[in-house]
CSV table of N, CA and C in Angstrom, one decimal:
chain,number,residue,atom,x,y,z
A,672,MET,N,0.8,-1.2,0.0
A,672,MET,CA,0.1,0.0,0.0
A,672,MET,C,0.9,1.3,0.0
A,673,GLN,N,0.5,2.2,-0.7
A,673,GLN,CA,1.3,3.5,-0.9
A,673,GLN,C,0.3,4.7,-1.0
A,674,VAL,N,0.5,5.5,0.0
A,674,VAL,CA,-0.4,6.8,-0.1
A,674,VAL,C,0.6,8.0,-0.2
A,675,TYR,N,0.3,8.7,-1.1
A,675,TYR,CA,1.1,9.9,-1.5
A,675,TYR,C,0.5,11.3,-1.4
A,676,ASP,N,1.2,12.2,-1.5
A,676,ASP,CA,0.9,13.7,-1.6
A,676,ASP,C,-0.2,14.2,-0.5
A,677,ASN,N,-1.3,14.7,-0.9
A,677,ASN,CA,-2.2,14.9,0.1
A,677,ASN,C,-3.5,14.1,0.0
A,678,ALA,N,-3.3,12.9,-0.2
A,678,ALA,CA,-4.5,11.9,-0.4
A,678,ALA,C,-4.9,11.6,1.0
A,679,TRP,N,-6.2,11.3,1.1
A,679,TRP,CA,-6.8,11.0,2.5
A,679,TRP,C,-7.4,9.5,2.3
A,680,VAL,N,-7.0,8.8,3.4
A,680,VAL,CA,-7.5,7.4,3.6
A,680,VAL,C,-8.2,7.4,5.0
A,681,TYR,N,-9.5,7.1,5.1
A,681,TYR,CA,-10.1,7.4,6.4
A,681,TYR,C,-11.3,6.5,6.5
A,682,GLY,N,-12.0,6.5,7.7
A,682,GLY,CA,-13.3,5.9,8.0
A,682,GLY,C,-13.0,4.3,7.9
A,683,TYR,N,-13.9,3.7,7.1
A,683,TYR,CA,-13.8,2.3,6.9
A,683,TYR,C,-13.0,1.7,5.8
A,684,ALA,N,-11.9,2.7,5.4
A,684,ALA,CA,-11.1,2.3,4.4
A,684,ALA,C,-10.4,1.1,4.7
A,685,ARG,N,-10.0,0.4,3.5
A,685,ARG,CA,-9.0,-0.7,3.7
A,685,ARG,C,-8.2,-0.6,2.3
A,686,VAL,N,-6.9,-0.2,2.4
A,686,VAL,CA,-6.2,-0.2,1.4
A,686,VAL,C,-4.9,-1.1,1.6
A,687,SER,N,-4.7,-2.0,0.7
A,687,SER,CA,-3.7,-3.2,0.8
A,687,SER,C,-3.1,-3.5,-0.6
A,688,GLU,N,-2.1,-4.4,-0.3
A,688,GLU,CA,-1.4,-5.0,-1.4
A,688,GLU,C,-0.7,-3.9,-2.1
A,689,ASN,N,-0.8,-3.8,-3.5
A,689,ASN,CA,0.1,-2.8,-4.2
A,689,ASN,C,-0.6,-1.5,-4.6
A,690,ALA,N,-1.9,-1.3,-3.8
A,690,ALA,CA,-2.7,-0.2,-4.2
A,690,ALA,C,-1.9,1.1,-4.0
A,691,LYS,N,-2.3,2.1,-4.8
A,691,LYS,CA,-1.7,3.4,-4.7
A,691,LYS,C,-2.8,4.5,-4.8
A,692,ILE,N,-2.6,5.3,-3.7
A,692,ILE,CA,-3.6,6.5,-3.5
A,692,ILE,C,-2.8,7.7,-3.6
A,693,ARG,N,-3.2,8.7,-4.6
A,693,ARG,CA,-2.3,9.8,-4.8
A,693,ARG,C,-2.9,11.1,-5.0
A,694,HIS,N,-2.2,12.2,-4.9
A,694,HIS,CA,-2.8,13.6,-5.2
A,694,HIS,C,-3.7,13.9,-4.0
A,695,HIS,N,-5.0,14.3,-4.4
A,695,HIS,CA,-5.9,14.8,-3.5
A,695,HIS,C,-7.2,13.7,-3.2
A,696,ALA,N,-6.9,12.5,-3.6
A,696,ALA,CA,-7.9,11.4,-3.7
A,696,ALA,C,-8.3,11.2,-2.2
A,697,HIS,N,-9.7,10.8,-2.1
A,697,HIS,CA,-10.4,10.6,-0.8
A,697,HIS,C,-10.8,9.1,-0.8
A,698,VAL,N,-10.2,8.3,0.2
A,698,VAL,CA,-10.8,6.8,0.1
A,698,VAL,C,-11.2,6.6,1.4
A,699,CYS,N,-12.5,6.1,1.5
A,699,CYS,CA,-13.0,5.4,2.7
A,699,CYS,C,-13.6,4.0,2.4
A,700,GLY,N,-13.4,3.4,1.1
A,700,GLY,CA,-13.7,2.0,0.8
A,700,GLY,C,-12.5,1.2,0.6
A,701,GLN,N,-12.8,0.1,0.0
A,701,GLN,CA,-11.8,-0.9,-0.2
A,701,GLN,C,-10.9,-0.7,-1.5
A,702,VAL,N,-9.6,-0.7,-1.5
A,702,VAL,CA,-8.8,-0.5,-2.8
A,702,VAL,C,-7.5,-1.5,-2.5
A,703,TYR,N,-7.4,-2.4,-3.4
A,703,TYR,CA,-6.4,-3.4,-3.2
A,703,TYR,C,-5.9,-3.8,-4.5
A,704,GLY,N,-5.1,-4.9,-4.6
A,704,GLY,CA,-4.4,-5.2,-5.7
A,704,GLY,C,-3.4,-4.3,-6.3
A,705,ASN,N,-3.5,-4.0,-7.5
A,705,ASN,CA,-2.7,-3.0,-8.1
A,705,ASN,C,-3.5,-1.8,-8.6
A,706,ALA,N,-4.6,-1.5,-7.9
A,706,ALA,CA,-5.5,-0.4,-8.2
A,706,ALA,C,-4.9,0.8,-7.9
A,707,GLN,N,-5.2,2.0,-8.8
A,707,GLN,CA,-4.8,3.3,-8.4
A,707,GLN,C,-6.0,4.3,-8.3
A,708,ILE,N,-5.9,5.2,-7.3
A,708,ILE,CA,-6.9,6.2,-7.2
A,708,ILE,C,-6.0,7.5,-7.2
A,709,CYS,N,-6.3,8.4,-8.1
A,709,CYS,CA,-5.4,9.7,-8.3
A,709,CYS,C,-6.5,10.8,-8.4
A,710,ASP,N,-5.7,11.9,-8.5
A,710,ASP,CA,-6.3,13.4,-8.7
A,710,ASP,C,-7.3,13.5,-7.5
A,711,GLN,N,-8.6,14.0,-7.7
A,711,GLN,CA,-9.4,14.2,-6.7
A,711,GLN,C,-10.6,13.2,-6.7
A,712,ALA,N,-10.3,12.0,-7.1
A,712,ALA,CA,-11.3,11.0,-7.2
A,712,ALA,C,-11.8,10.7,-5.6
A,713,PHE,N,-13.0,10.2,-5.5
A,713,PHE,CA,-13.6,9.8,-4.2
A,713,PHE,C,-14.1,8.5,-4.3
A,714,ILE,N,-13.7,7.7,-3.2
A,714,ILE,CA,-14.1,6.3,-3.1
A,714,ILE,C,-14.9,6.1,-1.8
A,715,SER,N,-16.2,5.8,-1.9
A,715,SER,CA,-17.1,5.7,-0.7
A,715,SER,C,-16.7,4.5,0.1
A,716,GLN,N,-17.4,4.4,1.2
A,716,GLN,CA,-17.0,3.3,2.1
A,716,GLN,C,-17.6,2.0,1.6
A,717,TYR,N,-18.6,1.9,0.7
A,717,TYR,CA,-19.0,0.7,0.2
A,717,TYR,C,-18.4,0.2,-1.1
A,718,ALA,N,-17.4,1.1,-1.7
A,718,ALA,CA,-16.9,0.7,-2.9
A,718,ALA,C,-15.8,-0.3,-2.8
A,719,GLN,N,-15.5,-1.0,-3.9
A,719,GLN,CA,-14.6,-1.9,-4.0
A,719,GLN,C,-13.8,-1.7,-5.2
A,720,ILE,N,-12.5,-1.4,-5.2
A,720,ILE,CA,-11.6,-1.1,-6.4
A,720,ILE,C,-10.6,-2.0,-6.4
A,721,TYR,N,-10.2,-2.9,-7.3
A,721,TYR,CA,-9.1,-3.9,-7.3
A,721,TYR,C,-8.7,-4.3,-8.7
A,722,ASP,N,-7.7,-5.3,-8.5
A,722,ASP,CA,-7.1,-5.7,-9.8
A,722,ASP,C,-6.1,-4.5,-10.3
A,723,ASN,N,-6.1,-4.2,-11.5
A,723,ASN,CA,-5.5,-3.1,-12.0
A,723,ASN,C,-6.4,-1.9,-12.5
A,724,ALA,N,-7.5,-1.6,-11.8
A,724,ALA,CA,-8.4,-0.6,-12.0
A,724,ALA,C,-7.8,0.7,-11.6
A,725,PHE,N,-8.2,1.7,-12.5
A,725,PHE,CA,-7.7,3.1,-12.2
A,725,PHE,C,-8.8,4.1,-12.3
A,726,VAL,N,-8.9,4.8,-11.1
A,726,VAL,CA,-9.8,5.8,-10.8
A,726,VAL,C,-9.2,7.1,-10.7
A,727,TYR,N,-9.6,8.2,-11.6
A,727,TYR,CA,-8.8,9.4,-11.4
A,727,TYR,C,-9.8,10.7,-12.0
A,728,ASN,N,-9.2,11.6,-12.0
A,728,ASN,CA,-9.8,13.1,-12.2
A,728,ASN,C,-10.6,13.3,-11.0
A,729,THR,N,-11.9,13.6,-11.3
A,729,THR,CA,-13.0,14.0,-10.2
A,729,THR,C,-14.0,12.7,-10.2
A,730,ALA,N,-13.6,11.6,-10.5
A,730,ALA,CA,-14.6,10.4,-10.6
A,730,ALA,C,-14.9,10.1,-9.1
A,731,SER,N,-16.2,9.6,-9.0
A,731,SER,CA,-16.6,9.1,-7.6
A,731,SER,C,-17.3,7.7,-7.7
A,732,VAL,N,-17.0,6.9,-6.9
A,732,VAL,CA,-17.3,5.4,-6.9
A,732,VAL,C,-17.9,4.9,-5.6
A,733,SER,N,-19.0,4.4,-5.7
A,733,SER,CA,-19.7,3.6,-4.6
A,733,SER,C,-20.0,2.1,-5.0
A,734,GLY,N,-19.6,1.8,-6.1
A,734,GLY,CA,-19.9,0.5,-6.6
A,734,GLY,C,-18.5,-0.3,-6.7
A,735,TYR,N,-18.4,-1.2,-7.8
A,735,TYR,CA,-17.4,-2.1,-7.9
A,735,TYR,C,-16.4,-1.9,-9.2
A,736,ILE,N,-15.2,-1.5,-9.0
A,736,ILE,CA,-14.3,-1.4,-10.3
A,736,ILE,C,-13.2,-2.4,-10.3
A,737,TYR,N,-13.1,-3.2,-11.2
A,737,TYR,CA,-12.1,-4.2,-11.2
A,737,TYR,C,-11.4,-4.5,-12.7
A,738,SER,N,-10.5,-5.5,-12.8
A,738,SER,CA,-9.8,-5.7,-14.0
A,738,SER,C,-9.1,-4.6,-14.3
A,739,LYS,N,-9.1,-4.1,-15.6
A,739,LYS,CA,-8.4,-3.0,-16.1
A,739,LYS,C,-9.2,-1.8,-16.4
A,740,ALA,N,-10.4,-1.7,-15.7
A,740,ALA,CA,-11.4,-0.7,-15.9
A,740,ALA,C,-10.8,0.8,-15.6
A,741,ARG,N,-11.3,1.7,-16.4
A,741,ARG,CA,-10.9,3.1,-16.1
A,741,ARG,C,-12.1,4.1,-15.8
A,742,ILE,N,-12.1,4.8,-14.7
A,742,ILE,CA,-13.2,5.7,-14.4
A,742,ILE,C,-12.6,7.0,-14.3
A,743,TYR,N,-13.0,8.0,-15.0
A,743,TYR,CA,-12.4,9.4,-15.0
A,743,TYR,C,-13.4,10.6,-15.6
A,744,GLY,N,-13.0,11.6,-15.5
A,744,GLY,CA,-13.7,12.9,-16.1
A,744,GLY,C,-15.0,13.1,-15.2
A,745,ASN,N,-15.1,13.1,-14.0
A,745,ASN,CA,-16.3,13.5,-13.3
A,745,ASN,C,-17.4,12.4,-13.3
A,746,SER,N,-17.1,11.2,-13.8
A,746,SER,CA,-18.0,10.1,-13.8
A,746,SER,C,-18.4,9.5,-12.5
A,747,ARG,N,-19.4,8.8,-12.4
A,747,ARG,CA,-19.9,8.2,-11.2
A,747,ARG,C,-20.3,6.7,-11.3
A,748,VAL,N,-20.0,5.9,-10.3
A,748,VAL,CA,-20.4,4.4,-10.3
A,748,VAL,C,-21.1,4.2,-9.1
A,749,TYR,N,-22.5,3.9,-9.0
A,749,TYR,CA,-23.2,4.0,-7.8
A,749,TYR,C,-23.6,2.5,-7.4
A,750,SER,N,-23.9,2.4,-6.1
A,750,SER,CA,-24.4,1.2,-5.4
A,750,SER,C,-23.8,-0.2,-6.0
A,751,GLU,N,-24.7,-0.9,-6.5
A,751,GLU,CA,-24.3,-2.3,-6.9
A,751,GLU,C,-23.8,-2.4,-8.3
A,752,ALA,N,-23.5,-1.3,-9.0
A,752,ALA,CA,-23.0,-1.2,-10.4
A,752,ALA,C,-21.6,-1.8,-10.4
A,753,HIS,N,-21.2,-2.5,-11.5
A,753,HIS,CA,-19.9,-3.1,-11.7
A,753,HIS,C,-19.4,-2.5,-13.0
A,754,VAL,N,-18.1,-2.1,-13.0
A,754,VAL,CA,-17.3,-1.8,-14.2
A,754,VAL,C,-16.0,-2.5,-14.2
A,755,TYR,N,-15.8,-3.4,-15.3
A,755,TYR,CA,-14.6,-4.3,-15.4
A,755,TYR,C,-14.1,-4.6,-16.6
A,756,GLY,N,-13.3,-5.5,-16.9
A,756,GLY,CA,-12.6,-5.7,-18.2
A,756,GLY,C,-11.8,-4.5,-18.5
A,757,ASN,N,-11.9,-4.0,-19.8
A,757,ASN,CA,-11.1,-2.9,-20.2
A,757,ASN,C,-11.9,-1.7,-20.5
A,758,ALA,N,-13.2,-1.8,-19.9
A,758,ALA,CA,-14.2,-0.7,-20.0
A,758,ALA,C,-13.6,0.7,-19.5
A,759,HIS,N,-14.1,1.8,-20.1
A,759,HIS,CA,-13.9,3.2,-19.9
A,759,HIS,C,-15.2,3.8,-19.5
A,760,LEU,N,-15.3,4.6,-18.5
A,760,LEU,CA,-16.4,5.4,-18.2
A,760,LEU,C,-15.8,6.9,-18.0
A,761,SER,N,-16.3,7.8,-18.7
A,761,SER,CA,-15.6,9.1,-18.8
A,761,SER,C,-16.6,10.2,-19.0
A,762,HIS,N,-16.2,11.5,-18.8
A,762,HIS,CA,-16.9,12.8,-19.1
A,762,HIS,C,-18.4,12.9,-18.7
A,763,ASN,N,-18.6,12.8,-17.3
A,763,ASN,CA,-19.8,13.1,-16.7
A,763,ASN,C,-20.7,11.8,-16.8
A,764,SER,N,-20.4,10.7,-17.2
A,764,SER,CA,-21.3,9.5,-17.4
A,764,SER,C,-21.5,8.9,-16.0
A,765,CYS,N,-22.5,8.0,-16.0
A,765,CYS,CA,-22.8,7.3,-14.8
A,765,CYS,C,-23.3,5.9,-14.9
A,766,VAL,N,-23.1,5.0,-14.0
A,766,VAL,CA,-23.5,3.7,-14.1
A,766,VAL,C,-24.4,3.4,-12.7
A,767,PHE,N,-25.7,3.1,-12.8
A,767,PHE,CA,-26.5,3.1,-11.6
A,767,PHE,C,-26.8,1.8,-11.3
A,768,ASP,N,-27.6,1.6,-10.2
A,768,ASP,CA,-28.3,0.3,-9.8
A,768,ASP,C,-27.5,-0.9,-10.0
A,769,TYR,N,-27.9,-2.0,-10.8
A,769,TYR,CA,-27.2,-3.3,-11.0
A,769,TYR,C,-26.5,-3.2,-12.4
A,770,ALA,N,-26.4,-2.2,-13.0
A,770,ALA,CA,-25.9,-2.2,-14.3
A,770,ALA,C,-24.5,-2.7,-14.5
A,771,ARG,N,-24.2,-3.1,-15.6
A,771,ARG,CA,-22.7,-3.7,-15.8
A,771,ARG,C,-22.3,-3.1,-17.1
A,772,LEU,N,-20.9,-2.6,-17.0
A,772,LEU,CA,-20.1,-2.1,-18.2
A,772,LEU,C,-18.9,-3.0,-18.0
A,773,TYR,N,-18.5,-3.6,-19.3
A,773,TYR,CA,-17.4,-4.4,-19.3
A,773,TYR,C,-16.9,-4.7,-20.7
A,774,GLY,N,-16.0,-5.6,-20.9
A,774,GLY,CA,-15.3,-5.8,-22.0
A,774,GLY,C,-14.5,-4.5,-22.4
A,775,ASN,N,-14.6,-4.1,-23.7
A,775,ASN,CA,-13.8,-3.0,-24.3
A,775,ASN,C,-14.8,-1.8,-24.5
A,776,ALA,N,-15.9,-1.9,-23.8
A,776,ALA,CA,-16.9,-0.8,-24.1
A,776,ALA,C,-16.4,0.6,-23.5
A,777,ARG,N,-17.1,1.7,-24.1
A,777,ARG,CA,-16.6,3.0,-23.9
A,777,ARG,C,-18.0,3.9,-23.6
A,778,ILE,N,-18.1,4.5,-22.5
A,778,ILE,CA,-19.2,5.3,-22.3
A,778,ILE,C,-18.8,6.7,-21.9
A,779,SER,N,-19.2,7.7,-22.6
A,779,SER,CA,-18.8,9.2,-22.2
A,779,SER,C,-19.9,10.1,-22.6
A,780,GLY,N,-19.7,11.3,-22.4
A,780,GLY,CA,-20.5,12.4,-22.8
A,780,GLY,C,-21.8,12.5,-22.1
A,781,SER,N,-21.8,12.2,-20.7
A,781,SER,CA,-23.0,12.3,-19.9
A,781,SER,C,-24.1,11.2,-20.1
A,782,ALA,N,-23.6,10.1,-20.7
A,782,ALA,CA,-24.5,8.8,-20.9
A,782,ALA,C,-24.7,8.2,-19.6
A,783,ARG,N,-25.8,7.5,-19.6
A,783,ARG,CA,-26.3,6.8,-18.4
A,783,ARG,C,-26.6,5.4,-18.5
A,784,LEU,N,-26.3,4.5,-17.6
A,784,LEU,CA,-26.7,3.1,-17.6
A,784,LEU,C,-27.7,2.9,-16.4
A,785,PHE,N,-28.7,2.3,-16.5
A,785,PHE,CA,-29.7,2.2,-15.4
A,785,PHE,C,-30.1,0.6,-15.2
A,786,SER,N,-30.6,0.5,-14.0
A,786,SER,CA,-31.4,-1.0,-13.8
A,786,SER,C,-30.5,-2.0,-13.9
A,787,TYR,N,-30.8,-2.9,-14.8
A,787,TYR,CA,-29.9,-4.1,-15.1
A,787,TYR,C,-29.3,-4.0,-16.4
A,788,ALA,N,-29.1,-2.8,-16.9
A,788,ALA,CA,-28.3,-2.7,-18.2
A,788,ALA,C,-27.0,-3.4,-18.4
A,789,HIS,N,-26.8,-3.8,-19.6
A,789,HIS,CA,-25.4,-4.4,-19.6
A,789,HIS,C,-24.8,-3.8,-21.1
A,790,VAL,N,-23.6,-3.3,-20.9
A,790,VAL,CA,-22.9,-2.8,-22.1
A,790,VAL,C,-21.6,-3.5,-22.2
A,791,TYR,N,-21.3,-4.0,-23.3
A,791,TYR,CA,-20.0,-4.9,-23.3
A,791,TYR,C,-19.7,-4.9,-24.7
A,792,GLY,N,-18.5,-5.7,-25.0
A,792,GLY,CA,-17.9,-5.8,-26.2
A,792,GLY,C,-17.1,-4.8,-26.6
A,793,HIS,N,-17.3,-4.2,-27.7
A,793,HIS,CA,-16.7,-2.8,-28.1
A,793,HIS,C,-17.7,-1.7,-28.4
A,794,ALA,N,-18.8,-1.9,-27.6
A,794,ALA,CA,-19.9,-0.9,-27.8
A,794,ALA,C,-19.4,0.5,-27.3
A,795,VAL,N,-20.1,1.5,-28.0
A,795,VAL,CA,-19.7,3.0,-27.7
A,795,VAL,C,-21.0,3.6,-27.5
A,796,ILE,N,-21.2,4.3,-26.2
A,796,ILE,CA,-22.3,5.0,-25.8
A,796,ILE,C,-21.9,6.4,-25.5
A,797,ASN,N,-22.6,7.4,-26.0
A,797,ASN,CA,-22.2,8.7,-25.6
A,797,ASN,C,-23.4,9.6,-25.8
A,798,ASN,N,-23.1,11.0,-25.6
A,798,ASN,CA,-23.9,12.2,-25.9
A,798,ASN,C,-25.3,12.1,-25.2
A,799,ARG,N,-25.5,11.9,-23.9
A,799,ARG,CA,-26.7,11.7,-23.1
A,799,ARG,C,-27.5,10.5,-23.3
A,800,ALA,N,-27.0,9.5,-24.0
A,800,ALA,CA,-27.8,8.3,-24.3
A,800,ALA,C,-28.1,7.7,-22.7
A,801,LYS,N,-29.3,7.0,-22.8
A,801,LYS,CA,-29.8,6.3,-21.6
A,801,LYS,C,-30.0,4.8,-21.9
A,802,ILE,N,-29.3,3.9,-21.1
A,802,ILE,CA,-29.4,2.5,-21.5
A,802,ILE,C,-30.1,1.8,-20.4
A,803,TYR,N,-31.1,1.0,-20.7
A,803,TYR,CA,-31.9,0.2,-19.6
A,803,TYR,C,-31.7,-1.2,-20.0
A,804,GLY,N,-31.4,-1.5,-21.2
A,804,GLY,CA,-31.3,-3.0,-21.9
A,804,GLY,C,-29.9,-3.3,-22.2
A,805,LYS,N,-29.6,-3.8,-23.2
A,805,LYS,CA,-28.2,-4.3,-23.7
A,805,LYS,C,-27.7,-3.8,-24.8
A,806,VAL,N,-26.4,-3.3,-24.9
A,806,VAL,CA,-25.8,-2.8,-26.0
A,806,VAL,C,-24.4,-3.5,-26.0
A,807,TYR,N,-24.2,-4.2,-27.2
A,807,TYR,CA,-23.0,-4.9,-27.2
A,807,TYR,C,-22.5,-5.2,-28.7
A,808,ASP,N,-21.5,-5.9,-28.9
A,808,ASP,CA,-20.7,-6.0,-30.1
A,808,ASP,C,-20.1,-4.8,-30.4
A,809,TYR,N,-20.3,-4.3,-31.7
A,809,TYR,CA,-19.7,-2.9,-32.0
A,809,TYR,C,-20.8,-2.0,-32.1
A,810,ALA,N,-21.8,-2.1,-31.5
A,810,ALA,CA,-22.9,-1.1,-31.5
A,810,ALA,C,-22.7,0.2,-31.0
A,811,LYS,N,-23.4,1.4,-31.5
A,811,LYS,CA,-23.2,2.7,-31.0
A,811,LYS,C,-24.5,3.3,-30.7
A,812,VAL,N,-24.6,4.0,-29.5
A,812,VAL,CA,-25.9,4.7,-29.2
A,812,VAL,C,-25.4,6.0,-28.6
A,813,SER,N,-26.1,7.1,-29.2
A,813,SER,CA,-25.8,8.5,-28.9
A,813,SER,C,-27.0,9.5,-29.0
A,814,GLY,N,-26.6,10.7,-28.6
A,814,GLY,CA,-27.5,11.8,-28.8
A,814,GLY,C,-28.9,11.5,-28.3
A,815,CYS,N,-29.0,11.2,-27.0
A,815,CYS,CA,-30.3,11.1,-26.3
A,815,CYS,C,-31.0,9.9,-26.5
A,816,GLY,N,-30.4,8.9,-27.2
A,816,GLY,CA,-31.2,7.7,-27.6
A,816,GLY,C,-31.4,7.0,-26.3
A,817,GLU,N,-32.5,6.1,-26.2
A,817,GLU,CA,-32.9,5.5,-25.1
A,817,GLU,C,-33.1,4.0,-25.5
A,818,ILE,N,-32.5,3.1,-24.9
A,818,ILE,CA,-32.6,1.6,-25.2
A,818,ILE,C,-33.1,0.9,-24.2
A,819,TYR,N,-34.3,0.2,-24.4
A,819,TYR,CA,-35.0,-0.7,-23.3
A,819,TYR,C,-34.7,-2.0,-23.7
A,820,GLY,N,-34.5,-2.3,-25.0
A,820,GLY,CA,-34.3,-3.6,-25.6
A,820,GLY,C,-32.7,-3.9,-25.8
A,821,SER,N,-32.4,-4.3,-27.1
A,821,SER,CA,-31.1,-4.8,-27.5
A,821,SER,C,-30.6,-4.0,-28.7
A,822,VAL,N,-29.3,-3.6,-28.5
A,822,VAL,CA,-28.8,-3.1,-29.7
A,822,VAL,C,-27.4,-3.8,-30.0
A,823,TYR,N,-27.2,-4.5,-31.1
A,823,TYR,CA,-25.9,-5.1,-31.2
A,823,TYR,C,-25.5,-5.3,-32.7
A,824,GLY,N,-24.5,-6.1,-32.9
A,824,GLY,CA,-23.9,-6.1,-34.2
A,824,GLY,C,-23.0,-4.9,-34.5
A,825,LYS,N,-23.3,-4.1,-35.7
A,825,LYS,CA,-22.7,-2.9,-35.8
A,825,LYS,C,-23.9,-1.7,-36.0
A,826,ALA,N,-24.9,-2.0,-35.2
A,826,ALA,CA,-26.0,-1.3,-35.4
A,826,ALA,C,-25.8,0.2,-34.6
A,827,GLN,N,-26.3,1.2,-35.1
A,827,GLN,CA,-26.3,2.6,-34.5
A,827,GLN,C,-27.4,3.3,-34.5
A,828,VAL,N,-27.7,3.8,-33.2
A,828,VAL,CA,-28.9,4.5,-32.7
A,828,VAL,C,-28.5,5.8,-32.4
A,829,SER,N,-29.1,6.9,-32.9
A,829,SER,CA,-28.8,8.3,-32.5
A,829,SER,C,-30.0,9.2,-32.3
A,830,HIS,N,-29.8,10.3,-32.0
A,830,HIS,CA,-30.7,11.3,-31.6
A,830,HIS,C,-31.8,10.9,-30.6
A,831,THR,N,-33.0,11.2,-30.7
A,831,THR,CA,-34.0,10.8,-29.7
A,831,THR,C,-34.7,9.5,-29.8
A,832,VAL,N,-34.1,8.6,-30.6
A,832,VAL,CA,-34.8,7.3,-31.0
A,832,VAL,C,-34.8,6.4,-29.7
A,833,LYS,N,-36.0,5.8,-29.4
A,833,LYS,CA,-36.2,4.9,-28.3
A,833,LYS,C,-36.3,3.4,-29.1
A,834,VAL,N,-35.6,2.5,-28.3
A,834,VAL,CA,-35.7,1.2,-28.7
A,834,VAL,C,-36.1,0.4,-27.6
A,835,TRP,N,-37.4,-0.4,-28.1
A,835,TRP,CA,-38.0,-1.5,-27.0
A,835,TRP,C,-37.6,-2.8,-27.5
A,836,GLY,N,-37.2,-3.0,-28.9
A,836,GLY,CA,-37.1,-4.5,-29.3
A,836,GLY,C,-35.6,-4.6,-29.5
A,837,ARG,N,-35.3,-5.2,-30.7
A,837,ARG,CA,-33.8,-5.4,-31.1
A,837,ARG,C,-33.5,-4.8,-32.3
A,838,ILE,N,-32.5,-4.1,-32.3
A,838,ILE,CA,-31.7,-3.5,-33.5
A,838,ILE,C,-30.4,-4.2,-33.8
A,839,CYS,N,-30.1,-4.7,-34.8
A,839,CYS,CA,-28.9,-5.5,-35.0
A,839,CYS,C,-28.4,-5.4,-36.5
A,840,GLY,N,-27.3,-6.0,-36.7
A,840,GLY,CA,-26.7,-6.0,-38.1
A,840,GLY,C,-26.1,-4.6,-38.2
A,841,ARG,N,-26.3,-3.9,-39.4
A,841,ARG,CA,-25.6,-2.8,-39.8
A,841,ARG,C,-26.7,-1.7,-39.8
A,842,ALA,N,-28.0,-1.9,-39.0
A,842,ALA,CA,-28.9,-0.8,-39.0
A,842,ALA,C,-28.5,0.4,-38.5
A,843,LYS,N,-29.1,1.4,-39.1
A,843,LYS,CA,-28.8,2.9,-38.4
A,843,LYS,C,-30.2,3.6,-38.3
A,844,LEU,N,-30.5,3.9,-37.0
A,844,LEU,CA,-31.7,4.7,-36.8
A,844,LEU,C,-31.3,6.0,-36.2
A,845,ASN,N,-32.0,7.0,-36.8
A,845,ASN,CA,-31.9,8.4,-36.2
A,845,ASN,C,-33.1,9.0,-36.3
A,846,ARG,N,-33.4,10.2,-36.1
A,846,ARG,CA,-34.6,10.9,-36.0
A,846,ARG,C,-35.4,10.9,-37.3
A,847,GLN,N,-34.8,10.7,-38.5
A,847,GLN,CA,-35.6,10.6,-39.6
A,847,GLN,C,-36.0,9.0,-40.1
A,848,SER,N,-35.5,8.1,-39.2
A,848,SER,CA,-35.8,6.8,-39.6
A,848,SER,C,-37.2,6.4,-39.5
A,849,LYS,N,-37.7,5.5,-40.3
A,849,LYS,CA,-39.0,5.1,-40.3
A,849,LYS,C,-39.0,3.6,-40.4
A,850,LEU,N,-39.7,2.9,-39.4
A,850,LEU,CA,-39.7,1.5,-39.4
A,850,LEU,C,-40.9,0.9,-39.9
A,851,LYS,N,-41.0,-0.2,-40.5
A,851,LYS,CA,-42.1,-0.9,-41.1
A,851,LYS,C,-42.0,-2.4,-40.7
A,852,GLU,N,-43.2,-2.9,-40.4
A,852,GLU,CA,-43.1,-4.3,-40.0
A,852,GLU,C,-43.2,-5.0,-41.2
A,853,VAL,N,-42.3,-6.1,-41.3
A,853,VAL,CA,-42.1,-7.0,-42.3
A,853,VAL,C,-42.9,-8.2,-42.1
A,854,PRO,N,-43.6,-8.5,-43.0
A,854,PRO,CA,-44.6,-9.8,-42.9
A,854,PRO,C,-43.7,-11.0,-42.9
């Protein structure tokens, strides 16, 4: 365990193994393995950060961050949410409830994951998109899109489109899209 600079470790904190706490970070949760907490990041008493996870900038975590996940840029991970693998959460984005972000997925631009959402593979979510369902493979969701179903393959959903079913393949949905039922 290594604590540097003006970092604070207090309350119910448990920092062990090769974990590093630096700069002005505040930790009252569990940080272990080779995890690093830097800058002005905040780790709450219920959080667990481990393996090679990295939390920095002004990120705040009360959930679980592990593997090689990166949380930064004023992002938040709440309650029972998990971020792991090589996933990145950045730029004011949040993961709530029991949602999961993993694989090589990237979330940024004030995007949100809620409920039991799963985002994984090489999926990209940004620009205030809200995910309640699943987005995976190489799918992209942006621009206030809301996903309650599944988006996968290389499908793209943008603008204010809401998806309750499945969008897959190379489909592209935006505010001008018109869907027709195929017999």
